[in-house]
XYZ file of C-alpha atoms in Angstrom:
657
model
C -0.135 0.015 -0.233
C 1.889 3.145 -1.308
C 1.739 6.388 0.972
C 1.672 9.826 -0.319
C 1.640 13.003 1.826
C -1.891 13.936 1.873
C -4.113 13.680 4.858
C -6.892 10.900 5.223
C -10.218 12.455 4.830
C -13.060 10.796 6.361
C -16.291 9.846 4.341
C -19.239 10.453 6.110
C -21.085 7.582 7.630
C -23.988 6.202 5.016
C -26.302 5.557 8.257
C -26.455 6.643 11.920
C -26.714 3.121 12.574
C -23.313 2.423 10.817
C -19.734 2.441 12.410
C -16.181 1.831 10.990
C -13.669 -0.699 11.910
C -9.657 -0.543 11.156
C -8.507 -3.512 9.300
C -4.996 -3.442 10.534
C -2.136 -5.299 8.984
C -0.328 -7.722 10.845
C 3.116 -6.795 9.110
C 5.847 -6.912 11.862
C 8.813 -6.481 9.871
C 8.109 -2.598 9.751
C 7.390 -0.092 12.187
C 4.759 1.482 10.185
C 1.251 1.156 10.984
C -1.002 0.252 7.908
C -4.722 -0.354 7.461
C -7.946 0.276 5.906
C -10.965 1.589 7.321
C -14.604 -0.128 6.434
C -18.023 0.526 7.313
C -20.669 -2.038 8.729
C -23.858 -1.849 10.335
C -23.901 -2.100 14.084
C -24.498 -5.808 14.787
C -23.691 -6.938 11.239
C -19.705 -6.714 11.386
C -17.174 -9.482 11.219
C -15.294 -10.371 14.534
C -13.375 -7.527 15.903
C -11.551 -6.218 18.811
C -12.156 -3.207 20.590
C -9.159 -1.148 22.206
C -9.575 0.451 25.857
C -6.862 3.061 26.482
C -6.107 6.380 27.699
C -5.646 9.151 25.227
C -2.900 10.691 27.009
C -1.994 14.304 28.184
C -3.303 16.998 25.820
C -4.283 14.384 23.222
C -1.436 15.483 21.224
C -1.363 13.739 17.971
C 2.097 13.772 16.750
C 2.527 10.147 15.232
C 1.365 9.073 11.755
C -0.265 5.847 10.314
C -0.898 4.859 6.959
C -4.869 4.601 6.350
C -5.825 3.301 2.850
C -2.524 5.121 1.402
C -3.201 8.473 3.295
C -1.384 9.970 6.415
C -3.637 9.882 9.506
C -2.194 11.821 12.727
C -2.876 9.608 15.898
C -1.562 9.943 19.477
C 1.792 8.035 20.846
C -0.555 6.172 22.940
C -2.599 4.808 19.889
C 0.396 4.290 18.213
C 1.968 2.042 20.760
C -1.283 0.391 21.330
C -1.612 -0.571 17.687
C 1.992 -2.034 17.404
C 1.383 -3.975 20.523
C -1.916 -5.657 19.282
C -0.005 -6.310 16.024
C 2.639 -8.228 18.001
C 0.473 -10.177 20.466
C -1.889 -11.146 17.658
C -1.400 -14.877 16.081
C 0.671 -14.457 13.074
C 0.485 -17.214 10.352
C -0.060 -17.352 6.568
C -3.905 -17.454 7.013
C -3.993 -14.277 9.339
C -2.580 -11.173 7.820
C -5.122 -8.660 9.192
C -7.304 -7.856 12.215
C -10.418 -5.829 12.713
C -10.133 -3.154 15.475
C -12.317 -0.778 16.601
C -10.428 2.260 18.241
C -12.250 5.576 18.847
C -9.445 7.936 17.799
C -9.524 6.311 14.420
C -12.993 4.831 13.922
C -14.719 7.953 14.684
C -14.031 11.280 13.063
C -13.304 13.322 16.000
C -13.585 16.508 14.396
C -17.548 15.879 13.520
C -19.496 16.296 17.066
C -22.639 15.152 15.283
C -20.877 11.937 14.487
C -19.472 11.689 17.940
C -22.705 12.050 19.566
C -24.364 9.166 17.389
C -21.456 6.891 18.184
C -21.348 7.244 22.012
C -25.062 5.824 21.605
C -23.651 2.909 20.224
C -20.764 2.283 22.686
C -22.810 -0.270 24.666
C -23.179 -2.678 21.283
C -19.789 -2.046 20.072
C -18.244 -3.246 23.305
C -20.511 -5.773 24.355
C -20.406 -7.437 20.633
C -16.688 -7.481 20.463
C -14.651 -10.770 20.575
C -12.094 -9.209 23.003
C -11.544 -5.721 24.788
C -7.842 -5.082 24.869
C -6.769 -2.932 27.591
C -3.791 -1.062 26.314
C -1.907 0.132 29.808
C 1.481 1.721 28.157
C 4.962 0.725 28.298
C 6.722 -1.068 31.403
C 8.020 1.183 33.610
C 8.443 1.634 37.396
C 8.366 -2.129 38.116
C 5.529 -2.880 36.271
C 7.305 -6.190 35.033
C 6.795 -7.477 38.435
C 2.942 -7.290 38.473
C 2.459 -10.862 37.168
C 4.826 -12.100 40.039
C 2.761 -10.166 42.623
C -0.408 -11.660 41.362
C 0.690 -15.157 41.551
C 1.747 -14.542 44.897
C -1.332 -13.082 45.855
C -3.331 -16.216 44.683
C -1.415 -18.624 46.076
C -1.113 -17.139 49.594
C -4.862 -16.773 49.817
C -5.576 -20.416 48.421
C -2.744 -21.657 51.013
C -4.263 -19.991 54.037
C -7.969 -21.465 53.126
C -6.685 -24.885 52.068
C -9.108 -27.703 53.304
C -8.173 -31.353 53.046
C -5.556 -30.505 50.561
C -8.579 -28.887 48.220
C -7.966 -24.994 47.928
C -11.680 -23.749 48.467
C -11.612 -19.931 48.302
C -9.583 -16.853 49.549
C -10.214 -14.928 52.734
C -7.222 -12.783 54.294
C -9.867 -10.629 56.029
C -9.370 -12.092 59.451
C -5.694 -11.518 59.734
C -4.149 -8.384 61.091
C -1.349 -6.324 59.017
C 1.079 -7.946 61.604
C -0.083 -11.405 60.783
C -0.267 -10.605 56.951
C 3.337 -9.626 57.442
C 3.886 -13.206 58.604
C 2.455 -14.742 55.297
C 4.196 -15.591 51.940
C 3.063 -12.116 50.755
C 5.740 -9.982 50.532
C 6.083 -7.545 53.825
C 5.018 -3.743 53.640
C 7.553 -1.779 51.832
C 8.694 -4.366 49.376
C 9.432 -3.228 46.036
C 6.419 -5.548 44.816
C 3.904 -3.487 46.522
C 5.631 -0.124 45.238
C 5.349 -1.477 41.653
C 1.625 -2.084 42.309
C 1.172 1.179 43.618
C 2.954 3.064 40.668
C 1.006 0.608 38.314
C -2.211 1.917 39.906
C -1.256 5.195 38.893
C -1.508 4.676 35.287
C -4.173 6.958 33.866
C -6.358 4.014 32.579
C -7.409 3.188 35.840
C -8.579 6.501 36.838
C -10.874 7.522 33.575
C -14.749 7.505 33.596
C -15.021 5.869 30.213
C -12.986 2.808 31.101
C -15.972 1.516 33.383
C -18.171 0.648 30.974
C -15.456 -0.701 28.301
C -14.237 -3.109 31.140
C -17.621 -4.133 32.128
C -19.202 -4.646 28.898
C -16.511 -6.977 27.548
C -16.928 -10.478 27.008
C -13.395 -11.366 26.737
C -11.017 -8.776 28.767
C -7.156 -8.729 28.193
C -4.580 -6.635 29.599
C -1.431 -5.342 27.807
C 1.304 -3.672 29.642
C 4.776 -3.483 27.769
C 5.835 -6.978 26.965
C 3.421 -8.886 29.046
C -0.176 -9.502 28.905
C -2.722 -11.349 31.136
C -6.400 -12.239 30.960
C -8.850 -10.120 32.860
C -10.240 -12.760 35.045
C -6.762 -13.612 36.487
C -6.066 -10.146 37.120
C -9.558 -9.297 38.428
C -9.080 -12.013 40.774
C -5.992 -10.528 42.265
C -7.640 -7.325 42.447
C -10.772 -9.122 44.183
C -8.146 -10.440 46.848
C -6.769 -7.327 47.542
C -10.396 -5.534 48.035
C -12.221 -8.287 49.736
C -9.135 -8.662 52.023
C -8.411 -5.198 52.720
C -4.660 -5.269 51.354
C -4.791 -1.894 50.332
C -2.567 -0.602 53.496
C 0.310 -3.029 52.172
C 0.868 -0.464 49.496
C -1.172 2.801 50.547
C -0.505 4.510 53.734
C -2.920 7.286 52.723
C -5.677 8.656 55.125
C -9.224 7.277 53.703
C -10.506 10.970 54.100
C -8.229 12.259 51.538
C -7.970 9.005 49.449
C -9.533 10.697 46.437
C -6.635 12.835 46.022
C -4.012 9.806 45.863
C -4.232 7.731 42.543
C -4.107 4.105 43.976
C -7.041 4.914 46.023
C -8.930 6.372 43.186
C -8.097 3.461 40.957
C -9.195 0.754 43.671
C -12.309 2.623 43.776
C -12.831 2.188 40.032
C -12.058 -1.215 40.327
C -14.429 -2.022 42.995
C -17.138 -0.207 40.809
C -16.021 -2.454 37.791
C -16.843 -5.584 39.858
C -20.001 -4.472 41.094
C -21.415 -3.673 37.686
C -20.178 -7.050 36.098
C -16.729 -6.990 34.983
C -15.520 -10.527 34.069
C -19.127 -12.009 34.791
C -21.787 -13.207 32.438
C -24.579 -11.258 34.197
C -23.941 -7.575 33.639
C -27.509 -5.948 34.896
C -28.250 -2.457 33.705
C -27.776 0.398 36.558
C -29.501 3.442 37.698
C -27.766 6.380 36.007
C -27.800 8.269 39.143
C -26.252 5.635 41.238
C -23.304 5.427 38.745
C -22.940 8.750 38.972
C -22.660 8.672 42.621
C -20.322 5.781 42.505
C -17.981 7.284 40.150
C -17.780 10.603 41.570
C -14.086 10.461 41.641
C -13.323 9.294 38.092
C -11.697 11.498 35.687
C -12.796 12.935 32.259
C -11.053 15.316 29.591
C -14.394 16.487 28.618
C -16.939 16.918 31.621
C -19.845 15.725 29.511
C -18.316 12.423 29.637
C -19.031 11.876 33.385
C -22.265 11.414 31.993
C -21.948 10.011 28.701
C -19.401 7.751 29.871
C -22.002 5.636 31.813
C -24.842 5.626 29.554
C -24.019 2.233 28.156
C -24.417 0.650 31.536
C -27.489 2.734 32.308
C -30.988 1.292 32.336
C -33.344 1.597 29.435
C -35.205 4.543 30.867
C -32.392 6.857 31.055
C -30.771 5.990 27.870
C -33.887 6.529 25.812
C -34.563 9.923 27.379
C -31.211 11.363 27.558
C -29.602 12.087 24.082
C -26.064 12.712 23.625
C -24.985 16.266 22.533
C -21.543 17.836 22.904
C -22.371 21.078 21.899
C -24.703 21.423 24.965
C -23.383 23.688 27.535
C -22.119 21.483 30.332
C -24.324 23.266 33.168
C -27.391 22.646 30.777
C -26.391 18.889 30.488
C -26.313 18.600 34.222
C -29.367 20.180 35.075
C -31.190 18.144 32.355
C -30.022 14.862 34.104
C -30.956 16.294 37.320
C -34.636 16.845 36.079
C -34.641 13.558 34.178
C -33.650 11.775 37.699
C -36.302 13.612 39.347
C -38.959 12.636 36.487
C -37.824 8.771 37.053
C -38.672 9.364 40.634
C -35.039 9.245 42.002
C -34.656 12.732 42.889
C -33.789 12.369 46.499
C -30.637 10.503 44.998
C -29.370 13.618 43.593
C -29.201 15.289 47.363
C -26.759 12.447 48.360
C -24.357 13.834 45.884
C -23.998 17.329 47.334
C -21.195 17.652 50.152
C -20.634 21.343 50.488
C -18.403 21.093 47.083
C -18.212 24.296 45.416
C -19.172 24.542 41.520
C -18.096 27.043 38.971
C -21.166 26.126 36.639
C -23.846 28.339 38.432
C -26.339 25.166 39.296
C -28.774 25.451 41.534
C -27.695 24.154 44.727
C -29.810 20.797 44.355
C -28.049 19.865 40.845
C -24.564 18.066 41.459
C -21.542 19.201 39.431
C -20.563 16.142 38.431
C -16.851 17.255 37.398
C -16.405 18.622 40.757
C -13.506 16.909 42.575
C -13.273 16.364 46.775
C -16.287 14.041 47.122
C -15.494 11.735 50.282
C -14.790 7.928 49.409
C -17.082 7.193 52.458
C -20.310 8.610 52.966
C -23.715 8.506 54.670
C -25.532 8.221 51.246
C -26.626 4.448 50.767
C -25.439 2.907 47.729
C -27.460 -0.309 46.608
C -26.042 -3.630 45.956
C -26.177 -5.978 43.255
C -25.166 -9.772 42.459
C -21.587 -9.097 43.856
C -22.409 -6.798 46.792
C -25.404 -6.810 48.769
C -25.795 -3.726 50.964
C -28.017 -3.224 53.989
C -29.065 0.426 54.483
C -29.153 1.158 58.205
C -30.726 4.697 58.139
C -34.502 5.292 57.395
C -34.890 8.843 58.905
C -37.767 9.749 56.908
C -39.676 6.751 58.121
C -42.211 5.535 55.794
C -42.610 8.874 53.778
C -42.325 8.457 50.306
C -40.562 10.397 47.751
C -42.529 13.410 46.188
C -40.689 15.848 44.556
C -41.280 18.058 41.348
C -39.315 20.624 39.263
C -40.578 24.221 38.754
C -42.052 25.263 35.534
C -38.545 27.497 35.067
C -36.663 24.215 35.827
C -34.294 25.787 38.739
C -36.281 24.935 41.856
C -36.652 21.462 43.273
C -39.987 21.117 45.288
C -39.890 18.642 47.994
C -42.431 17.229 50.551
C -40.515 16.903 53.978
C -39.827 18.353 57.292
C -37.835 20.719 59.027
C -36.875 19.036 62.099
C -34.130 20.820 64.085
C -31.735 23.725 63.945
C -28.046 23.761 64.321
C -26.977 25.541 67.626
C -23.283 25.029 67.514
C -20.417 24.008 65.366
C -17.097 22.710 66.040
C -14.132 24.541 64.809
C -11.973 21.352 64.722
C -11.009 20.764 61.140
C -8.207 18.315 60.007
C -6.774 20.763 57.697
C -6.645 23.454 60.388
C -5.267 21.176 62.884
C -2.395 20.085 61.034
C -1.480 23.687 60.125
C -1.579 24.621 63.537
C 0.634 21.793 64.592
C 3.173 22.327 62.011
C 3.465 26.157 63.158
C 3.735 24.937 66.607
C 6.476 22.479 65.672
C 8.691 24.867 63.577
C 8.583 27.611 66.251
C 11.834 28.616 67.438
C 13.162 26.351 70.170
C 11.325 23.335 69.344
C 13.936 20.250 68.617
C 13.959 17.562 66.372
C 12.593 15.328 68.642
C 9.728 17.289 69.804
C 8.818 17.883 66.256
C 8.875 14.099 65.534
C 6.700 13.650 68.869
C 4.170 16.076 67.613
C 3.853 14.644 63.987
C 3.358 11.362 65.708
C 0.606 12.245 67.834
C -1.297 14.870 65.111
C -3.951 12.297 64.248
C -4.566 11.241 67.805
C -5.025 14.624 69.010
C -7.242 15.342 66.399
C -9.685 12.577 67.221
C -9.234 13.473 70.662
C -10.527 16.802 70.241
C -13.555 15.614 67.932
C -14.824 13.472 70.815
C -14.122 16.584 73.248
C -16.386 18.935 71.093
C -19.256 16.416 71.386
C -18.892 15.874 74.906
C -19.002 19.580 75.130
C -22.271 19.895 73.208
C -23.801 17.559 75.621
C -22.733 19.199 78.940
C -24.866 22.260 77.916
C -27.984 20.422 76.467
C -28.769 16.762 75.600
C -31.613 14.899 73.917
C -30.052 11.658 75.471
C -30.182 10.058 78.980
C -27.114 11.096 80.841
C -25.753 7.482 81.364
C -25.928 6.867 77.454
C -23.608 9.910 76.656
C -20.570 7.618 76.097
C -22.317 5.135 73.942
C -24.214 8.183 72.027
C -20.470 10.003 71.320
C -19.053 6.785 70.323
C -21.391 5.803 67.904
C -21.904 9.331 66.259
C -18.037 9.095 65.777
C -18.615 6.325 63.264
C -22.092 7.322 62.065
C -23.438 4.273 63.955
C -21.871 1.882 61.349
C -19.205 -0.546 60.944
C -16.075 -0.403 59.276
C -16.622 0.522 55.563
C -19.822 -0.810 55.470
C -23.447 0.145 55.513
C -24.300 -2.068 58.313
C -25.097 -0.580 61.930
C -22.179 -1.007 64.352
C -22.524 -4.204 66.132
C -21.536 -5.731 69.395
C -18.466 -6.819 67.937
C -17.722 -3.258 66.702
C -18.470 -2.017 70.317
C -15.753 -4.540 71.615
C -13.339 -2.630 69.315
C -14.160 0.677 70.578
C -13.668 -0.454 74.350
C -10.688 -1.789 73.271
C -9.485 1.213 72.004
C -10.550 2.999 75.182
C -8.981 0.532 77.332
C -5.770 0.088 75.515
C -5.016 3.898 76.087
C -5.891 3.470 79.650
C -3.470 0.311 79.960
C -0.712 2.451 78.551
C -1.106 5.193 81.004
C -2.288 7.965 78.637
C -4.634 10.227 80.154
C -6.922 12.468 78.117
C -8.104 14.339 80.776
C -11.658 15.001 82.168
C -14.649 13.595 80.268
C -12.493 12.046 77.710
C -10.837 9.502 79.995
C -13.689 6.895 78.902
C -13.221 7.673 75.420
C -10.888 6.034 72.496
C -8.822 7.648 69.962
C -6.942 6.535 67.087
C -3.751 4.414 67.770
C -0.825 4.415 65.323
C 1.980 3.056 67.467
C 4.452 0.868 66.143
C 6.846 -0.701 68.230
C 9.679 1.550 67.529
C 7.662 4.476 68.189
C 6.171 3.610 71.399
C 9.025 5.185 73.367
C 7.923 8.291 72.213
C 4.823 8.313 74.519
C 5.478 5.688 77.118
C 8.339 5.804 79.529
C 11.117 3.010 79.249
C 10.112 1.441 82.417
C 6.488 1.209 81.459
C 7.384 -0.194 78.168
C 9.504 -3.133 79.825
C 6.548 -4.318 81.698
C 4.081 -4.504 78.776
C 3.560 -7.708 77.236
C 4.233 -7.438 73.817
C 2.016 -10.142 72.455
C -1.013 -8.951 74.515
C -0.238 -5.515 73.594
C -0.265 -6.109 69.635
C -3.923 -8.333 70.397
C -5.266 -5.199 71.922
C -3.890 -2.924 69.452
C -5.190 -4.868 66.539
C -8.855 -4.657 67.894
C -8.497 -1.316 68.852
C -7.318 -0.274 65.592
C -10.745 -1.030 63.917
C -12.685 1.362 65.499
C -10.150 3.901 65.796
C -9.137 4.218 62.246
C -13.056 4.154 61.272
C -13.602 6.893 63.423
C -10.635 9.178 62.488
C -11.884 8.558 58.583
C -15.280 9.997 59.183
C -14.071 12.903 61.435
C -11.552 14.076 59.063
C -14.192 14.669 56.444
C -16.703 16.417 58.395
C -17.370 18.743 61.544
C -19.638 18.149 64.793
C -22.538 20.019 65.738
C -24.800 20.457 68.784
C -28.473 21.166 67.636
C -31.319 23.392 69.664
C -33.082 19.901 70.548
C -30.123 18.591 72.377
C -28.996 16.302 69.527
C -25.066 16.087 68.283
C -23.922 15.053 65.019
C -21.572 14.995 62.092
C -21.977 17.680 59.594
C -20.472 19.127 56.186
C -17.752 21.400 56.861
C -19.345 24.414 55.370
C -22.170 24.274 57.842
C -23.209 27.438 59.759
C -25.078 27.866 63.026
C -28.584 28.826 62.216
C -28.571 26.153 59.428
C -31.707 23.835 59.597
C -31.905 20.115 59.592
C -34.559 18.715 56.915
C -36.074 15.337 56.305
C -37.289 14.840 52.684
C -39.601 11.863 51.918
C -37.777 8.917 50.446
C -34.211 9.748 51.496
C -32.635 7.435 54.047
C -30.442 10.588 55.523
C -31.227 13.955 56.774
C -29.522 16.919 55.053
C -28.469 20.283 56.127
C -30.252 23.261 54.638
C -29.416 27.145 54.592
C -32.225 29.615 54.149
C -32.032 31.815 50.709
C -34.118 33.938 48.892
C -37.162 31.948 47.676
C -36.035 28.808 49.652
C -33.228 26.868 50.713
C -30.044 25.973 49.619
C -28.613 22.313 49.925
C -25.409 22.048 52.072
C -25.045 18.379 52.339
C -25.745 14.941 54.092
C -25.728 14.697 58.008
C -25.849 12.335 60.572
C -27.631 13.094 63.864
C -27.766 10.603 66.407
C -31.392 9.788 67.596
C -33.047 10.700 64.470
C -31.437 8.183 61.810
C -34.608 5.870 61.961
C -37.316 8.160 61.625
C -37.581 9.416 65.295
C -37.878 13.144 64.559
C -41.153 12.530 62.657
C -42.794 11.095 65.919
C -42.950 14.910 67.236
C -46.674 15.765 67.172
C -45.691 19.337 66.509
C -43.984 18.637 63.391
C -46.211 19.704 60.141
C -45.298 17.851 56.459
C -44.486 21.121 54.390
C -43.236 21.392 50.566
C -39.476 22.616 51.020
C -38.259 24.577 47.939
C -34.563 24.207 47.025
C -32.938 26.770 45.042
């Protein structure tokens, strides 16, 4: 196929139901990439493979390929992906080419109308492909070690659950980090874990589009440099990491700020792909609003793709009514999505996605800006389960009240049936960002030596949670809706939203034991927190080598190390979860004497609203023509509909603006 210097010019598709495939030549003796584009009706094409990849920074197109003798410029990522596909394909005399679908080539990217139509075909294109190939780029930062780590994960998991010589399943959840260090897994700090951390930093794991691409695939295959692995094999290893809480082996990030860290965001994406059917035959359609909620920390170059990138997984009701339009202003699209969510009876779920986040789009306060970052990894908002994860929703603050919402005629206000149940009286000033800034300033004051600085840094997170618990205790001293003998329980349950670790289940007896272990562990070490807080737990991160900073040597020598380790492992569960939640919210006391956890932007005088159909209450702020939504909140004692038993309450129409 001779090449001239003229650029390839796309011919418009003959029908909106058609799509293009690249017939890629498998000639390996040349570095050039050659092929032809053919047009087929969707569902009536020869077998083909789909490419899943990340476009790359800036979408620069600096590489040339030969399409029908003409020059077509593509990004470096696409050029390398096509080269690797060519190398990985079986090469014999009978197979000289392979049909490939790749958006950068098979869609005329300069034709916005064509792009919109083709996005509507994504579900069919990826689900009908004989294989979806994920191209992760070149080998670097130890990525060649990933297959070795996967083998170790799988072997260790089976070894620990081997019954009568038959490997049955894997379950490492019962093991503490210390016990995991004693298995055949690489220890924390091992280069294999670091390679895994950096592997998850690859942009592919963070994008919105890859969710549906991986989930819809009938056969998923990953290529990274010179190694490749079937999607099911890699998925099993990720499942072990997620199910058995091995993320701390390669990431020490506090969950409250995990959205800022690539490996945490990547694992959240992988969990979402598992939940929606990756590497499973059953791939049930999803509620679009629930998918949007679960993918809040995914990235998209075009902010419209936070929505469009999930349409292929959405239920038919959403796909039929939500047309794709890349020329529509982003704010108009997000408002259109919100109105459709209300129309389909899921309006209360919109409010779950508001967490005091700032938006530059000028949207009404009840409309989420899906492009805004900073949404917490753990929220009060329930996320429904499916065939993989079954979720128990512990909250029912609206009791039996059903959702009744409507959008105003101008489309900018949301009218909700509900109740205003309380008013914020006091708000704590304890914030994790302010706390660490204050600690750092103290640590760098003249006269503070290196040892003192290290001790301050070691105790920072402990002191932060201590202050949060103290704030709540102080609120109860002045006004309380609870029995005095229940105050300790009210505080420890409020600190964790009365919820077990990383789940939607209520805190159970086992979790209460973890709290008590946390409290007793501190008392055992002789660490007095003063006043009412002597009864309360706080986060412990005391490794053996660090214990000397906090406990005199003569006390340390008397401690039974094995016993201390057991107590630490038990206490750690409650302390870590309480710290995670407290980092992303503030504490409050209300006029009726309740305490709770609220969005950071909450102010005294804001009101607590209960909306029909919603599982959790919300903070609203009076504004011209109604209320602005601040975000979801937790008030201990009203989460199961107790507030609505007040005979003085009257249902009203709450207008959100």
